[in-house]
mmCIF file of C-alpha atoms in Angstrom:
data_model
loop_
_atom_site.group_PDB
_atom_site.id
_atom_site.type_symbol
_atom_site.label_atom_id
_atom_site.label_comp_id
_atom_site.label_asym_id
_atom_site.label_seq_id
_atom_site.Cartn_x
_atom_site.Cartn_y
_atom_site.Cartn_z
ATOM 1 C CA MET A 1 81.842 75.768 88.593
ATOM 2 C CA ASP A 2 80.654 75.670 92.203
ATOM 3 C CA ILE A 3 80.882 72.391 94.100
ATOM 4 C CA LEU A 4 79.783 70.863 97.404
ATOM 5 C CA LEU A 5 82.392 68.529 98.903
ATOM 6 C CA ASP A 6 81.830 65.654 101.289
ATOM 7 C CA ASN A 7 84.344 65.173 104.097
ATOM 8 C CA LYS A 8 85.969 61.970 102.843
ATOM 9 C CA ARG A 9 89.599 60.948 103.243
ATOM 10 C CA LEU A 10 91.693 60.218 100.159
ATOM 11 C CA SER A 11 93.849 57.159 99.545
ATOM 12 C CA GLY A 12 95.621 55.336 96.743
ATOM 13 C CA THR A 13 98.426 56.037 94.287
ATOM 14 C CA ILE A 14 98.761 58.565 91.491
ATOM 15 C CA ASP A 15 101.400 59.624 88.976
ATOM 16 C CA ALA A 16 102.528 63.236 89.263
ATOM 17 C CA ILE A 17 101.670 65.542 86.367
ATOM 18 C CA SER A 18 104.236 67.345 84.215
ATOM 19 C CA SER A 19 105.744 70.556 85.555
ATOM 20 C CA LYS A 20 104.130 73.509 83.834
ATOM 21 C CA SER A 21 107.081 75.711 84.833
ATOM 22 C CA TYR A 22 109.548 73.433 83.061
ATOM 23 C CA ALA A 23 107.186 72.947 80.120
ATOM 24 C CA GLN A 24 106.762 76.673 79.512
ATOM 25 C CA ARG A 25 110.524 77.202 79.536
ATOM 26 C CA ALA A 26 111.110 74.299 77.172
ATOM 27 C CA ILE A 27 108.503 75.610 74.720
ATOM 28 C CA PHE A 28 110.207 79.009 74.498
ATOM 29 C CA ALA A 29 113.634 77.405 74.116
ATOM 30 C CA ALA A 30 112.246 75.224 71.319
ATOM 31 C CA ILE A 31 110.873 78.295 69.538
ATOM 32 C CA LEU A 32 114.347 79.853 69.600
ATOM 33 C CA ALA A 33 116.068 76.634 68.491
ATOM 34 C CA ARG A 34 114.794 77.285 64.911
ATOM 35 C CA ARG A 35 114.311 73.656 63.944
ATOM 36 C CA LYS A 36 112.318 70.676 65.229
ATOM 37 C CA SER A 37 112.354 69.803 68.944
ATOM 38 C CA ASN A 38 110.407 67.067 70.703
ATOM 39 C CA ILE A 39 109.210 67.777 74.232
ATOM 40 C CA GLY A 40 108.026 64.845 76.325
ATOM 41 C CA LEU A 41 104.971 66.205 78.093
ATOM 42 C CA ASP A 42 102.534 63.908 79.878
ATOM 43 C CA THR A 43 99.861 66.494 80.639
ATOM 44 C CA LEU A 44 98.641 69.883 79.409
ATOM 45 C CA SER A 45 97.159 72.821 81.312
ATOM 46 C CA GLU A 46 95.901 76.294 80.412
ATOM 47 C CA ASP A 47 99.313 77.822 81.194
ATOM 48 C CA ILE A 48 101.118 75.316 78.966
ATOM 49 C CA GLU A 49 98.587 75.818 76.191
ATOM 50 C CA SER A 50 99.155 79.573 76.513
ATOM 51 C CA ALA A 51 102.855 79.059 75.780
ATOM 52 C CA ILE A 52 101.953 76.795 72.844
ATOM 53 C CA SER A 53 99.707 79.564 71.483
ATOM 54 C CA CYS A 54 102.779 81.827 71.282
ATOM 55 C CA ALA A 55 104.587 79.263 69.156
ATOM 56 C CA LYS A 56 101.567 78.911 66.870
ATOM 57 C CA ALA A 57 101.172 82.693 66.489
ATOM 58 C CA LEU A 58 104.820 82.949 65.440
ATOM 59 C CA GLY A 59 104.243 80.386 62.712
ATOM 60 C CA CYS A 60 105.779 77.316 64.318
ATOM 61 C CA LYS A 61 104.347 73.943 63.320
ATOM 62 C CA ILE A 62 102.890 72.236 66.388
ATOM 63 C CA ASN A 63 101.901 68.629 66.971
ATOM 64 C CA TYR A 64 100.937 66.971 70.249
ATOM 65 C CA LYS A 65 100.620 63.201 70.052
ATOM 66 C CA ASP A 66 101.426 60.284 72.340
ATOM 67 C CA LYS A 67 102.494 62.644 75.128
ATOM 68 C CA THR A 68 105.069 64.348 72.908
ATOM 69 C CA LEU A 69 104.868 68.005 71.894
ATOM 70 C CA THR A 70 106.735 68.646 68.642
ATOM 71 C CA ILE A 71 107.658 72.246 67.841
ATOM 72 C CA ASP A 72 109.116 72.982 64.407
ATOM 73 C CA SER A 73 110.368 76.580 64.310
ATOM 74 C CA SER A 74 112.398 76.282 61.100
ATOM 75 C CA ALA A 75 110.112 78.507 59.001
ATOM 76 C CA GLU A 76 110.452 82.291 58.968
ATOM 77 C CA PHE A 77 108.645 83.829 61.935
ATOM 78 C CA LYS A 78 105.437 85.734 61.269
ATOM 79 C CA ASN A 79 105.296 89.432 62.083
ATOM 80 C CA ASN A 80 102.558 91.775 63.294
ATOM 81 C CA ILE A 81 100.976 88.941 65.256
ATOM 82 C CA VAL A 82 98.136 88.736 67.786
ATOM 83 C CA VAL A 83 98.468 86.439 70.801
ATOM 84 C CA ASP A 84 95.779 85.772 73.413
ATOM 85 C CA LEU A 85 97.543 84.630 76.615
ATOM 86 C CA GLY A 86 94.536 84.186 78.874
ATOM 87 C CA GLU A 87 95.760 84.594 82.446
ATOM 88 C CA SER A 88 99.256 83.112 82.183
ATOM 89 C CA GLY A 89 101.688 85.512 83.840
ATOM 90 C CA THR A 90 104.768 83.407 83.128
ATOM 91 C CA THR A 91 103.930 83.155 79.426
ATOM 92 C CA LEU A 92 103.366 86.910 79.213
ATOM 93 C CA ARG A 93 106.714 87.775 80.757
ATOM 94 C CA PHE A 94 108.614 85.268 78.638
ATOM 95 C CA LEU A 95 106.902 86.584 75.499
ATOM 96 C CA LEU A 96 107.742 90.194 76.382
ATOM 97 C CA GLY A 97 111.424 89.266 76.195
ATOM 98 C CA LEU A 98 111.167 87.026 73.135
ATOM 99 C CA LEU A 99 109.277 89.369 70.789
ATOM 100 C CA PRO A 100 111.821 92.232 70.721
ATOM 101 C CA VAL A 101 114.761 89.828 70.469
ATOM 102 C CA LEU A 102 113.105 88.522 67.289
ATOM 103 C CA ASN A 103 112.129 92.096 66.269
ATOM 104 C CA ILE A 104 108.461 91.126 65.971
ATOM 105 C CA LYS A 105 105.559 93.531 66.263
ATOM 106 C CA ALA A 106 102.645 92.153 68.269
ATOM 107 C CA LYS A 107 99.384 92.739 70.042
ATOM 108 C CA ILE A 108 99.170 90.735 73.278
ATOM 109 C CA ILE A 109 95.761 90.107 74.822
ATOM 110 C CA ARG A 110 95.501 89.533 78.575
ATOM 111 C CA ARG A 111 92.555 88.213 80.551
ATOM 112 C CA GLY A 112 91.231 88.423 84.109
ATOM 113 C CA SER A 113 93.694 88.988 86.924
ATOM 114 C CA LEU A 114 96.647 89.129 84.502
ATOM 115 C CA ILE A 115 95.583 92.617 83.396
ATOM 116 C CA LYS A 116 96.407 94.004 86.842
ATOM 117 C CA ARG A 117 99.671 92.127 87.463
ATOM 118 C CA THR A 118 102.719 94.360 87.402
ATOM 119 C CA ASN A 119 105.206 94.305 84.532
ATOM 120 C CA ASP A 120 106.644 97.807 84.966
ATOM 121 C CA LEU A 121 110.168 96.613 85.705
ATOM 122 C CA LEU A 122 110.426 94.734 82.414
ATOM 123 C CA PHE A 123 108.530 97.434 80.500
ATOM 124 C CA ASN A 124 110.962 100.108 81.674
ATOM 125 C CA LEU A 125 114.017 98.047 80.758
ATOM 126 C CA LEU A 126 112.698 97.346 77.267
ATOM 127 C CA LYS A 127 111.703 100.973 76.730
ATOM 128 C CA SER A 128 115.166 102.151 77.757
ATOM 129 C CA ALA A 129 116.561 99.859 75.045
ATOM 130 C CA GLY A 130 114.340 101.484 72.412
ATOM 131 C CA VAL A 131 111.454 99.002 72.375
ATOM 132 C CA LYS A 132 108.029 100.612 72.070
ATOM 133 C CA ILE A 133 105.417 99.319 74.519
ATOM 134 C CA ARG A 134 101.991 100.643 75.381
ATOM 135 C CA GLU A 135 99.045 99.266 77.331
ATOM 136 C CA GLU A 136 95.453 99.790 76.313
ATOM 137 C CA ASN A 137 92.914 98.092 78.570
ATOM 138 C CA GLU A 138 93.601 94.331 78.317
ATOM 139 C CA ASN A 139 95.987 94.756 75.388
ATOM 140 C CA ILE A 140 99.753 95.297 75.203
ATOM 141 C CA TYR A 141 101.255 96.614 71.974
ATOM 142 C CA ILE A 142 104.973 96.003 71.449
ATOM 143 C CA GLU A 143 107.451 96.595 68.625
ATOM 144 C CA GLY A 144 111.175 97.161 68.294
ATOM 145 C CA PHE A 145 114.441 95.287 68.638
ATOM 146 C CA LEU A 146 116.338 94.116 71.722
ATOM 147 C CA GLY A 147 119.881 93.269 70.756
ATOM 148 C CA GLN A 148 122.871 91.744 72.461
ATOM 149 C CA GLY A 149 124.162 93.944 75.294
ATOM 150 C CA ASN A 150 124.456 94.666 78.984
ATOM 151 C CA TYR A 151 121.254 94.980 80.992
ATOM 152 C CA SER A 152 120.484 95.449 84.669
ATOM 153 C CA LEU A 153 117.322 95.188 86.740
ATOM 154 C CA ARG A 154 116.093 94.437 90.234
ATOM 155 C CA GLY A 155 115.934 90.821 91.301
ATOM 156 C CA ASP A 156 113.448 91.173 94.167
ATOM 157 C CA ILE A 157 110.201 91.845 92.265
ATOM 158 C CA SER A 158 109.772 88.756 90.096
ATOM 159 C CA SER A 159 112.256 86.113 89.013
ATOM 160 C CA GLN A 160 110.203 85.789 85.808
ATOM 161 C CA PHE A 161 111.662 89.069 84.549
ATOM 162 C CA ILE A 162 115.193 87.702 84.883
ATOM 163 C CA SER A 163 114.207 84.388 83.318
ATOM 164 C CA SER A 164 112.619 86.240 80.405
ATOM 165 C CA LEU A 165 115.815 88.155 79.665
ATOM 166 C CA LEU A 166 118.066 85.122 79.995
ATOM 167 C CA LEU A 167 115.897 82.958 77.744
ATOM 168 C CA SER A 168 115.563 85.616 75.072
ATOM 169 C CA LEU A 169 119.036 87.170 74.991
ATOM 170 C CA ALA A 170 120.627 83.740 74.540
ATOM 171 C CA TYR A 171 119.099 83.734 71.050
ATOM 172 C CA HIS A 172 121.962 86.044 70.025
ATOM 173 C CA ASP A 173 125.280 84.409 69.170
ATOM 174 C CA LYS A 174 127.238 87.109 70.980
ATOM 175 C CA LYS A 175 127.285 87.316 74.754
ATOM 176 C CA SER A 176 124.891 89.416 76.803
ATOM 177 C CA LEU A 177 125.174 90.391 80.452
ATOM 178 C CA VAL A 178 122.238 90.527 82.850
ATOM 179 C CA LYS A 179 123.192 92.202 86.124
ATOM 180 C CA LEU A 180 121.026 92.136 89.251
ATOM 181 C CA GLU A 181 120.674 95.386 91.188
ATOM 182 C CA THR A 182 119.268 93.633 94.256
ATOM 183 C CA LYS A 183 119.367 90.178 95.758
ATOM 184 C CA LEU A 184 117.462 87.645 93.655
ATOM 185 C CA GLN A 185 114.210 86.300 95.052
ATOM 186 C CA SER A 186 112.960 82.840 94.050
ATOM 187 C CA LYS A 187 116.360 81.947 92.614
ATOM 188 C CA SER A 188 115.264 78.361 92.049
ATOM 189 C CA TYR A 189 113.001 79.489 89.195
ATOM 190 C CA VAL A 190 115.956 81.130 87.470
ATOM 191 C CA ASP A 191 117.953 77.946 88.069
ATOM 192 C CA MET A 192 115.156 76.024 86.324
ATOM 193 C CA THR A 193 115.369 78.437 83.390
ATOM 194 C CA ILE A 194 119.119 77.937 83.119
ATOM 195 C CA ASP A 195 118.670 74.167 83.358
ATOM 196 C CA VAL A 196 116.352 74.199 80.332
ATOM 197 C CA MET A 197 118.520 76.656 78.377
ATOM 198 C CA GLU A 198 121.583 74.465 78.785
ATOM 199 C CA LYS A 199 119.615 71.389 77.680
ATOM 200 C CA PHE A 200 118.951 73.321 74.451
ATOM 201 C CA SER A 201 122.715 74.142 74.185
ATOM 202 C CA ALA A 202 122.616 77.805 75.222
ATOM 203 C CA SER A 203 125.624 79.057 77.182
ATOM 204 C CA VAL A 204 124.991 80.422 80.690
ATOM 205 C CA GLU A 205 127.711 81.602 83.041
ATOM 206 C CA GLU A 206 126.624 82.612 86.527
ATOM 207 C CA LYS A 207 128.762 85.012 88.555
ATOM 208 C CA GLU A 208 128.019 87.069 91.635
ATOM 209 C CA ASN A 209 124.878 89.121 90.898
ATOM 210 C CA LYS A 210 125.213 88.610 87.147
ATOM 211 C CA TYR A 211 124.569 86.164 84.327
ATOM 212 C CA ILE A 212 126.400 85.972 80.996
ATOM 213 C CA VAL A 213 124.405 84.246 78.243
ATOM 214 C CA SER A 214 124.752 83.483 74.560
ATOM 215 C CA GLY A 215 123.482 81.132 71.882
ATOM 216 C CA PRO A 216 122.813 79.519 69.650
ATOM 217 C CA TYR A 217 120.013 77.305 70.829
ATOM 218 C CA ARG A 218 119.915 73.889 69.231
ATOM 219 C CA PRO A 219 116.882 71.622 68.788
ATOM 220 C CA THR A 220 116.700 68.705 71.159
ATOM 221 C CA ASP A 221 114.575 65.921 72.572
ATOM 222 C CA TYR A 222 113.593 67.048 76.049
ATOM 223 C CA LYS A 223 111.557 65.330 78.753
ATOM 224 C CA VAL A 224 109.623 67.582 81.141
ATOM 225 C CA GLU A 225 109.980 66.422 84.730
ATOM 226 C CA LYS A 226 107.078 66.027 87.132
ATOM 227 C CA ASP A 227 105.587 68.873 89.117
ATOM 228 C CA TRP A 228 106.256 69.152 92.841
ATOM 229 C CA SER A 229 103.927 72.091 93.510
ATOM 230 C CA ASN A 230 100.795 70.380 92.200
ATOM 231 C CA SER A 231 101.812 67.052 93.729
ATOM 232 C CA LEU A 232 101.775 68.605 97.208
ATOM 233 C CA PHE A 233 97.988 68.733 97.244
ATOM 234 C CA PHE A 234 97.646 64.965 97.050
ATOM 235 C CA ILE A 235 100.792 64.313 99.097
ATOM 236 C CA GLY A 236 99.252 66.374 101.885
ATOM 237 C CA ALA A 237 96.073 64.304 101.661
ATOM 238 C CA GLY A 238 98.006 61.087 102.280
ATOM 239 C CA VAL A 239 98.033 59.809 98.696
ATOM 240 C CA GLU A 240 101.160 58.167 97.286
ATOM 241 C CA VAL A 241 102.508 60.286 94.419
ATOM 242 C CA ARG A 242 104.992 58.727 92.011
ATOM 243 C CA GLY A 243 107.430 59.990 89.386
ATOM 244 C CA LEU A 244 108.894 62.991 91.212
ATOM 245 C CA ASN A 245 112.540 63.963 90.852
ATOM 246 C CA PHE A 246 114.256 64.081 94.257
ATOM 247 C CA ASN A 247 117.188 65.955 92.703
ATOM 248 C CA SER A 248 114.932 68.571 91.149
ATOM 249 C CA LYS A 249 115.724 72.275 90.982
ATOM 250 C CA GLN A 250 112.083 72.969 91.833
ATOM 251 C CA ALA A 251 112.145 74.785 95.165
ATOM 252 C CA ASP A 252 108.679 73.463 95.990
ATOM 253 C CA MET A 253 110.331 70.134 96.769
ATOM 254 C CA LYS A 254 111.563 71.812 99.958
ATOM 255 C CA ALA A 255 107.988 71.760 101.200
ATOM 256 C CA MET A 256 108.797 68.241 102.369
ATOM 257 C CA ASP A 257 111.090 69.769 105.016
ATOM 258 C CA PHE A 258 108.132 71.719 106.406
ATOM 259 C CA ILE A 259 105.887 68.658 106.277
ATOM 260 C CA LYS A 260 108.432 66.918 108.528
ATOM 261 C CA LYS A 261 107.862 69.705 111.077
ATOM 262 C CA LEU A 262 104.235 68.605 111.103
ATOM 263 C CA GLY A 263 105.335 65.149 112.262
ATOM 264 C CA TYR A 264 105.176 63.291 108.945
ATOM 265 C CA GLU A 265 107.759 61.142 107.179
ATOM 266 C CA ASN A 266 107.889 59.719 103.669
ATOM 267 C CA ILE A 267 107.332 55.957 103.869
ATOM 268 C CA SER A 268 107.291 55.201 100.127
ATOM 269 C CA ASN A 269 110.164 53.415 98.413
ATOM 270 C CA CYS A 270 109.236 54.609 94.923
ATOM 271 C CA GLY A 271 107.463 57.930 95.416
ATOM 272 C CA VAL A 272 106.106 60.116 98.191
ATOM 273 C CA LYS A 273 103.571 58.936 100.763
ATOM 274 C CA ILE A 274 103.558 60.643 104.126
ATOM 275 C CA LYS A 275 102.619 59.032 107.409
ATOM 276 C CA LYS A 276 102.260 60.571 110.852
ATOM 277 C CA GLN A 277 105.225 59.539 113.041
ATOM 278 C CA ARG A 278 105.106 62.058 115.885
ATOM 279 C CA GLU A 279 103.360 65.168 117.147
ATOM 280 C CA ALA A 280 103.893 68.357 115.141
ATOM 281 C CA ASP A 281 106.411 70.936 116.356
ATOM 282 C CA GLU A 282 104.666 73.334 118.720
ATOM 283 C CA TYR A 283 106.150 76.347 116.916
ATOM 284 C CA ARG A 284 106.934 76.191 113.213
ATOM 285 C CA ILE A 285 108.121 78.710 110.622
ATOM 286 C CA LEU A 286 107.498 78.466 106.889
ATOM 287 C CA ASP A 287 109.659 80.714 104.691
ATOM 288 C CA ALA A 288 107.684 81.632 101.551
ATOM 289 C CA LYS A 289 110.551 83.473 99.854
ATOM 290 C CA ASP A 290 111.567 80.717 97.427
ATOM 291 C CA MET A 291 108.353 78.683 97.304
ATOM 292 C CA PRO A 292 105.383 81.075 97.359
ATOM 293 C CA ASP A 293 103.134 78.652 95.475
ATOM 294 C CA THR A 294 103.171 76.224 98.406
ATOM 295 C CA VAL A 295 101.722 78.679 100.933
ATOM 296 C CA PRO A 296 97.990 77.855 100.499
ATOM 297 C CA ILE A 297 98.323 74.067 100.778
ATOM 298 C CA LEU A 298 100.999 74.120 103.492
ATOM 299 C CA SER A 299 98.838 76.579 105.445
ATOM 300 C CA VAL A 300 95.970 74.108 105.308
ATOM 301 C CA LEU A 301 98.162 71.178 106.323
ATOM 302 C CA SER A 302 99.716 73.119 109.194
ATOM 303 C CA ALA A 303 96.377 74.521 110.361
ATOM 304 C CA LYS A 304 94.965 71.037 110.919
ATOM 305 C CA GLU A 305 97.809 70.288 113.368
ATOM 306 C CA LYS A 306 98.025 71.643 116.891
ATOM 307 C CA GLY A 307 100.659 74.312 117.345
ATOM 308 C CA PHE A 308 101.570 77.834 116.191
ATOM 309 C CA THR A 309 102.544 78.604 112.584
ATOM 310 C CA LYS A 310 104.291 81.699 111.268
ATOM 311 C CA ILE A 311 104.705 82.115 107.501
ATOM 312 C CA VAL A 312 107.384 84.702 106.734
ATOM 313 C CA ASN A 313 108.411 86.633 103.593
ATOM 314 C CA VAL A 314 104.906 86.637 102.164
ATOM 315 C CA GLU A 315 104.796 90.175 100.728
ATOM 316 C CA ARG A 316 105.227 88.973 97.126
ATOM 317 C CA LEU A 317 102.117 86.815 97.475
ATOM 318 C CA LYS A 318 100.094 89.963 96.771
ATOM 319 C CA TYR A 319 101.071 89.719 93.108
ATOM 320 C CA LYS A 320 99.945 86.179 92.319
ATOM 321 C CA GLU A 321 96.713 85.112 90.567
ATOM 322 C CA SER A 322 94.989 86.638 93.577
ATOM 323 C CA ASP A 323 96.300 88.736 96.419
ATOM 324 C CA ARG A 324 97.345 85.458 97.989
ATOM 325 C CA ILE A 325 97.824 86.989 101.420
ATOM 326 C CA LYS A 326 94.190 88.038 101.447
ATOM 327 C CA SER A 327 92.866 84.858 99.832
ATOM 328 C CA SER A 328 94.939 82.541 102.066
ATOM 329 C CA LEU A 329 93.773 84.371 105.193
ATOM 330 C CA ASP A 330 90.172 84.170 104.039
ATOM 331 C CA LEU A 331 90.520 80.444 103.316
ATOM 332 C CA LEU A 332 91.926 79.724 106.771
ATOM 333 C CA ASN A 333 89.438 81.871 108.650
ATOM 334 C CA ARG A 334 86.472 80.347 106.846
ATOM 335 C CA LEU A 335 87.795 76.908 107.855
ATOM 336 C CA GLY A 336 87.609 78.024 111.489
ATOM 337 C CA VAL A 337 91.285 78.972 111.908
ATOM 338 C CA LYS A 338 92.004 82.412 113.373
ATOM 339 C CA ALA A 339 94.708 83.650 110.989
ATOM 340 C CA VAL A 340 96.147 87.172 110.903
ATOM 341 C CA TYR A 341 98.614 89.133 108.801
ATOM 342 C CA LYS A 342 101.229 91.330 110.433
ATOM 343 C CA ASP A 343 104.838 92.363 109.798
ATOM 344 C CA ASP A 344 105.074 90.560 106.433
ATOM 345 C CA SER A 345 103.905 87.335 108.087
ATOM 346 C CA ILE A 346 100.802 85.147 108.280
ATOM 347 C CA GLU A 347 100.240 83.706 111.754
ATOM 348 C CA PHE A 348 97.736 81.238 113.142
ATOM 349 C CA GLU A 349 97.153 78.582 115.774
ATOM 350 C CA GLY A 350 96.328 75.116 114.422
ATOM 351 C CA ARG A 351 93.038 73.540 115.446
ATOM 352 C CA GLY A 352 93.238 69.836 114.511
ATOM 353 C CA SER A 353 90.357 69.819 112.027
ATOM 354 C CA PHE A 354 88.171 72.222 110.080
ATOM 355 C CA THR A 355 84.589 73.384 110.203
ATOM 356 C CA GLY A 356 82.242 73.293 107.248
ATOM 357 C CA ALA A 357 82.632 76.399 105.149
ATOM 358 C CA GLU A 358 81.879 78.308 101.984
ATOM 359 C CA ILE A 359 85.133 79.151 100.190
ATOM 360 C CA ASN A 360 85.751 81.825 97.560
ATOM 361 C CA THR A 361 88.643 80.812 95.273
ATOM 362 C CA TYR A 362 89.367 84.415 94.178
ATOM 363 C CA ASN A 363 89.976 82.845 90.736
ATOM 364 C CA ASP A 364 93.217 81.382 92.143
ATOM 365 C CA HIS A 365 93.888 77.744 91.247
ATOM 366 C CA ARG A 366 96.029 77.096 94.337
ATOM 367 C CA ILE A 367 93.383 78.450 96.701
ATOM 368 C CA ALA A 368 90.780 76.273 94.975
ATOM 369 C CA MET A 369 92.815 73.068 95.215
ATOM 370 C CA SER A 370 93.788 73.791 98.822
ATOM 371 C CA ALA A 371 90.139 74.272 99.765
ATOM 372 C CA ILE A 372 89.197 70.997 98.079
ATOM 373 C CA ILE A 373 91.912 69.086 99.945
ATOM 374 C CA ALA A 374 90.789 70.752 103.198
ATOM 375 C CA SER A 375 87.429 69.036 102.764
ATOM 376 C CA SER A 376 89.061 65.691 103.564
ATOM 377 C CA PHE A 377 89.985 67.055 107.021
ATOM 378 C CA SER A 378 86.693 68.819 107.682
ATOM 379 C CA GLU A 379 84.015 68.039 110.254
ATOM 380 C CA ASP A 380 81.298 68.974 107.757
ATOM 381 C CA LYS A 381 80.771 69.631 104.073
ATOM 382 C CA ILE A 382 82.586 72.456 102.283
ATOM 383 C CA LYS A 383 81.366 74.542 99.362
ATOM 384 C CA VAL A 384 83.928 75.928 96.937
ATOM 385 C CA PHE A 385 82.912 78.599 94.436
ATOM 386 C CA GLY A 386 84.665 79.060 91.076
ATOM 387 C CA THR A 387 86.707 75.874 90.693
ATOM 388 C CA GLU A 388 87.153 76.325 86.926
ATOM 389 C CA CYS A 389 90.337 78.283 87.728
ATOM 390 C CA ILE A 390 92.018 74.917 88.523
ATOM 391 C CA ASP A 391 92.416 74.314 84.780
ATOM 392 C CA LYS A 392 95.196 76.892 84.794
ATOM 393 C CA SER A 393 97.664 74.330 86.145
ATOM 394 C CA TYR A 394 95.914 70.972 86.716
ATOM 395 C CA ALA A 395 93.038 70.308 84.330
ATOM 396 C CA ASN A 396 92.269 66.802 85.653
ATOM 397 C CA PHE A 397 92.539 67.629 89.341
ATOM 398 C CA LEU A 398 88.890 66.993 90.204
ATOM 399 C CA ASP A 399 88.879 63.739 88.230
ATOM 400 C CA ASP A 400 91.950 62.567 90.130
ATOM 401 C CA PHE A 401 90.422 63.766 93.410
ATOM 402 C CA LYS A 402 87.311 61.685 92.796
ATOM 403 C CA ARG A 403 89.280 58.620 91.698
ATOM 404 C CA LEU A 404 91.237 58.751 94.957
ATOM 405 C CA GLY A 405 88.101 58.702 97.097
ATOM 406 C CA GLY A 406 86.972 62.312 97.088
ATOM 407 C CA SER A 407 83.308 63.090 96.668
ATOM 408 C CA TYR A 408 81.575 66.231 95.424
ATOM 409 C CA SER A 409 78.489 67.439 93.589
ATOM 410 C CA VAL A 410 78.033 70.447 91.336
ATOM 411 C CA ILE A 411 75.730 73.095 92.808
#
C-alpha cells in the first residue's frame, strides 16, 4: 500500500505492543515443554504468527483468546511437515535448530527477502553433525537428528544462530555445550533467549565464551513484556508510551541514552514521554552493534537536530530485511539530509527539519515506520511506497498513527 502523509505532529498516550522477539522465543520454548503453556500476548504480528505456524505444523493445539496464546504440545509431533514462514528470519533460524533436535523431516518455505538472507553458518554446523540440508529456490529441505553434544560456531554473524542452538539443545535432558569462536555480537538477544528458557525451567550456565544448557523444559504461564524497538517510533514523535519494562534485557531500551544526546529527557511518571530540555550535542555517536533495529528511527530523530551524527558498527545492517545501510541512507537523503557511508559508519549533518519526499521502504518495516514518523517533522507532504511490510512487526501501526493525530491517504 502506498500512502501520502500530511505533515502533522503527533500527541497523546498509547500502550506499547508486545515484544515479538520475546513472543517468538516463548512460543518455541512452549513447543518443547510438551504440555500446555499459556502465553500472555497482547498483540500479534506476521513474525509472531510465523512462529505460531511452526507449532501448528508440528501438531500442537493452538488457541488465542482474550490476549492469551495457549500452546498444547502434549501430543506426538507430526513428521514430514511443510511450514511456510513468510519472511520471518528469526522464526526460520529457531526452526532450523528445533527440527533436527526433534528428528523431524520438513520442507520449509521462505518468502521475499528471507530467501537471500544468509544461514550458512548454521547450515554448516548442522551438516557437520549429520543433518541433511539442501536449498532449492525458496525451499529448504531438512532431515536428521541433532543430539546432545559439544558445538562451536562464530558469534559475530548473527546472535540468532546461537539462540537457535541454545533453545533447541536444552530439549535434551543431558548437558550440551555451545562454544563461541569469536566475540558475540548483539549479546542482549541471547540474554533474552536465556531469560525465556529459564522461565520455562531449562538450565543455562554462562561461562566465558561458552554456554552449557540442558532440559527439561516445563510448561508455564508466561507474560510477554512490551516492545522497546517498536515503541521508539512513537516515543520519538513525542507520544507518551506506557507499559515498558525499565529493567528489560532488550538492548533497544538503550536508545534512550542516545535520545538524551539529542537534548530530550523523559518527563513521564508512568511511561516514556520525551521533552526537549536543551540543544542537542554538536557531535554524537550511535553504536549500532547491540541495537541494529534502532538505526532507522534514531537516524531520523538525529537528522532533524542540528549537529553531526556518526553511526558506527553498521556492517551487519546489510543482512536485515533490506540492506539497511543502503535503505537508511536512501531514506535520509530523500528527506534532504546529506548522508554517506564510509569505514563501517553512516555519517550526516542534521538539518532541523525535512523536505517533502518520496520514500521507498525496500520492503523493510523499520524503514517504512521511520519514514512515516519523519512526516511529522517535514516541511511538506511525504509519500511512502509499500507500507504493507509494517505488518511484519506492528500490524496496527497506521491505525495508532492516525489515532494519535497523524494523517494520510492511500494513493
